[in-house]
mmCIF file of C-alpha atoms in Angstrom:
data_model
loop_
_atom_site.group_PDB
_atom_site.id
_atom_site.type_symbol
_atom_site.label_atom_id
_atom_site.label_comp_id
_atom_site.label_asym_id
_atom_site.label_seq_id
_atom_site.Cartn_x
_atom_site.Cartn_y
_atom_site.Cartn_z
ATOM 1 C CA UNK U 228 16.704 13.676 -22.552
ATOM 2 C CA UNK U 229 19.006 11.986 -19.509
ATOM 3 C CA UNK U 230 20.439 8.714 -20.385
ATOM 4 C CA UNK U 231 20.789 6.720 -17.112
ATOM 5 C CA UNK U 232 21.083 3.238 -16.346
ATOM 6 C CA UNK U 233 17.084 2.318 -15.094
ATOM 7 C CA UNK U 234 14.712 1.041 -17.337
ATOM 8 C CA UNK U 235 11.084 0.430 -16.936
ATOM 9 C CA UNK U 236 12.107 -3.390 -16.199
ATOM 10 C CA UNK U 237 13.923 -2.329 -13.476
ATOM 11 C CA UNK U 238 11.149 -0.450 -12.011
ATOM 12 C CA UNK U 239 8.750 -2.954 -12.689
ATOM 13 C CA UNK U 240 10.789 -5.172 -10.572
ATOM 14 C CA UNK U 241 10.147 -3.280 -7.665
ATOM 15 C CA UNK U 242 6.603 -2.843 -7.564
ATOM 16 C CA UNK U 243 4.851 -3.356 -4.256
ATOM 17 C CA UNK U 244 2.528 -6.471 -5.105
ATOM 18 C CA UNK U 245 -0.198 -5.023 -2.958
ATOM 19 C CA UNK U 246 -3.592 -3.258 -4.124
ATOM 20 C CA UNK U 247 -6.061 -1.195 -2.204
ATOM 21 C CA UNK U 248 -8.086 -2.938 0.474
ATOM 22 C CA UNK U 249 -5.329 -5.883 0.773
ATOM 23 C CA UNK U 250 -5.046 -7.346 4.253
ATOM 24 C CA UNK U 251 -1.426 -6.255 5.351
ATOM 25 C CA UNK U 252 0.209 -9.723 6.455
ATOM 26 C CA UNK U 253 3.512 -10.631 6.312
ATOM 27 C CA UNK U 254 2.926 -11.911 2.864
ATOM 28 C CA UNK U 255 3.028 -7.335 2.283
ATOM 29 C CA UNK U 256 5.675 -6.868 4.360
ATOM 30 C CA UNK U 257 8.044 -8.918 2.806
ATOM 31 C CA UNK U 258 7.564 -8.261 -0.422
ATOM 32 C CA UNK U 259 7.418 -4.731 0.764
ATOM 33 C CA UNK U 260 10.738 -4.978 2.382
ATOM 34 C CA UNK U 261 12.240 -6.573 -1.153
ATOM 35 C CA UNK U 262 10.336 -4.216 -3.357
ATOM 36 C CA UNK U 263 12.038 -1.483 -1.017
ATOM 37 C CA UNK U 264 15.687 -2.621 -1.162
ATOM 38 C CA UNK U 265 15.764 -3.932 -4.384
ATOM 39 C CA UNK U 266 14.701 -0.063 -5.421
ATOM 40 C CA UNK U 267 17.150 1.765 -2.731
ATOM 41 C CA UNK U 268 20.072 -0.317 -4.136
ATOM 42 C CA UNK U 269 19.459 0.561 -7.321
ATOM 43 C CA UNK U 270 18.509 4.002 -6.622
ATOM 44 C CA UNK U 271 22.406 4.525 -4.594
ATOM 45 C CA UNK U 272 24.196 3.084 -7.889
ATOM 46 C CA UNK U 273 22.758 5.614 -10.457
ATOM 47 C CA UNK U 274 22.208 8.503 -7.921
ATOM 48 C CA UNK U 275 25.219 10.231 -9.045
ATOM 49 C CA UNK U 276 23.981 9.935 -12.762
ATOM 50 C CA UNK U 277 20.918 12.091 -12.338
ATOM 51 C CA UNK U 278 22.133 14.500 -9.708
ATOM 52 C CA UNK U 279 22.076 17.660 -11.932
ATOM 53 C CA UNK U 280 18.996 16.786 -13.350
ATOM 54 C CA UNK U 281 16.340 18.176 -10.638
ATOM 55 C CA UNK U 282 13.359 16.269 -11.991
ATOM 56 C CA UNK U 283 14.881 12.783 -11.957
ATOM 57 C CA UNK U 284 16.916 13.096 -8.734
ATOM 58 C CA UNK U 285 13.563 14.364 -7.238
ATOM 59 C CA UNK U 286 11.281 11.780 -8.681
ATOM 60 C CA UNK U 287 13.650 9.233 -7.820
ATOM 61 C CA UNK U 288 14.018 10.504 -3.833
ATOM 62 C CA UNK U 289 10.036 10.657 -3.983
ATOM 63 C CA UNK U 290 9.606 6.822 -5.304
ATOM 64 C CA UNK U 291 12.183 5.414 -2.697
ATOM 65 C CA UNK U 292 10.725 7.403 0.258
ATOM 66 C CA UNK U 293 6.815 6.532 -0.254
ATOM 67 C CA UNK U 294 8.142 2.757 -0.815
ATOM 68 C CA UNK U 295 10.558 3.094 2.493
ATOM 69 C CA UNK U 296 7.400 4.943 4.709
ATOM 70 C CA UNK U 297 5.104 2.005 3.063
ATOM 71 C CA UNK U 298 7.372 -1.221 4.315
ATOM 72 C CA UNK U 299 7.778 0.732 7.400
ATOM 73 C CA UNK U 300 4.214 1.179 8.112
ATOM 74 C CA UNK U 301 3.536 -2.395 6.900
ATOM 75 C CA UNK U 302 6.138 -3.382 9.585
ATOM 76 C CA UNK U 303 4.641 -1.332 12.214
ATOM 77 C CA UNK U 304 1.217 -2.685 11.535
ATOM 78 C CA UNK U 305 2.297 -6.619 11.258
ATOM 79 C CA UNK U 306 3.745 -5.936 14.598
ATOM 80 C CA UNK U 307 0.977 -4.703 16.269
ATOM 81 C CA UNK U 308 -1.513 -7.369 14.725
ATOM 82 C CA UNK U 309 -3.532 -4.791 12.753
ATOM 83 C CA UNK U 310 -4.109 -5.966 9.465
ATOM 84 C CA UNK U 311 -6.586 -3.051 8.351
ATOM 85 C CA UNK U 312 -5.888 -2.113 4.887
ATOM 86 C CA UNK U 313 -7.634 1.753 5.634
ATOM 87 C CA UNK U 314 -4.224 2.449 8.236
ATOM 88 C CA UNK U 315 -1.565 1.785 5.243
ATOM 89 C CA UNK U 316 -3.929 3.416 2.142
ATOM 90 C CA UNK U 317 -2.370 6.874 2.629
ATOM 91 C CA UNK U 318 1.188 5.737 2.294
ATOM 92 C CA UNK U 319 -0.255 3.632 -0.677
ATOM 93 C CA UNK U 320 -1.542 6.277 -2.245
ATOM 94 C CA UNK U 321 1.580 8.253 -2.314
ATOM 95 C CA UNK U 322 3.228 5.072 -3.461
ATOM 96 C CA UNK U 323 1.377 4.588 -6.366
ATOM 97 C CA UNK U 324 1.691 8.669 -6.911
ATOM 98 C CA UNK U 325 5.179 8.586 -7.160
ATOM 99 C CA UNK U 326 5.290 5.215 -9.164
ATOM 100 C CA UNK U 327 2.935 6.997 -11.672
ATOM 101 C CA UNK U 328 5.474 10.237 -11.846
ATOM 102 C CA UNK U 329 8.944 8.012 -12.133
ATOM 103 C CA UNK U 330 7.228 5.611 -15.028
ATOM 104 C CA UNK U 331 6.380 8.699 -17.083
ATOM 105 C CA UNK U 332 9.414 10.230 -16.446
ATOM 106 C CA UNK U 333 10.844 7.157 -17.837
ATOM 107 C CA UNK U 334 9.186 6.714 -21.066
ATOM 108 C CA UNK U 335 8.972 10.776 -21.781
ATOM 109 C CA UNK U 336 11.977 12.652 -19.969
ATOM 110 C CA UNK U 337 15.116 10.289 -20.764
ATOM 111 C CA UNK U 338 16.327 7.276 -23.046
ATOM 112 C CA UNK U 339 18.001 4.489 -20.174
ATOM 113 C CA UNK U 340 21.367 3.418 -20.855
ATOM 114 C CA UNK U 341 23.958 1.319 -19.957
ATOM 115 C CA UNK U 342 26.793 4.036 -19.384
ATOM 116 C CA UNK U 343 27.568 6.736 -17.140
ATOM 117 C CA UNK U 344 26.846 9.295 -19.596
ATOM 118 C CA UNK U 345 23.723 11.411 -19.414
ATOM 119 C CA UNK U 346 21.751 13.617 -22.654
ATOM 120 C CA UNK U 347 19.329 16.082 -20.860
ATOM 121 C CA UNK U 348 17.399 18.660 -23.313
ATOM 122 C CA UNK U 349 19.259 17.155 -26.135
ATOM 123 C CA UNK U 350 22.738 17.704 -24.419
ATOM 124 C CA UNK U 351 25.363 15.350 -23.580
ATOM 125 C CA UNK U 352 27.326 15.615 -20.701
ATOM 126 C CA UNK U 353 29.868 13.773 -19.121
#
């Protein structure tokens, strides 16, 4: 198991707020945008923590990529007054695909910590 400093709280935290067939507003695209950043920050400060651990670092990449191509969809649509909930459901879908795959790689694949140590298959490393 990797030990690495994200819990389920702090995914949790960054959930998009939005569910199928939801008008996209402005409302979505901020809390998009915030959902997004608050994720990518926290994301860039344990990066380094999971980099030899292919199944994290790629989970992680896929969860902040579907929630960057969903704010920036939400933007594009908000801008160009469509507020049709059928032009953002494929980038929710991935969304919720890769929110699905980082929560169970959470609770199953690694105990969070607060340290920059890491146990992966039962091994420690520095």
């Amino acid at each position: 198991m990797a030990k690495i400093d994200f819990t389920m709280a702090d995914l949790q935290v960054t959930m998009l707020r939005y569910s199928e067939g939801m008008s996209v507003n402005e409302d979505v695209l901020s809390k998009a945008n915030r959902a997004y950043k608050l994720f990518h920050d926290k994301y860039l400060a344990i990066k380094d923590q999971i980099k030899d651990f292919d199944e994290a670092r790629y989970a992680f990449i896929f969860h902040d990529m579907s929630l960057e191509y969903f704010a920036k969809q939400a933007k594009l649509m908000v801008r160009a007054g469509n507020h049709n909930s059928l032009d953002i459901l494929a980038n929710y879908v991935e969304y919720t695909d890769s929110y699905n795959k980082l929560s169970a790689l959470i609770r199953n694949d690694y105990v969070p910590i607060h340290s920059n140590k890491m146990v992966f298959g039962g091994v420690k490393h520095d």
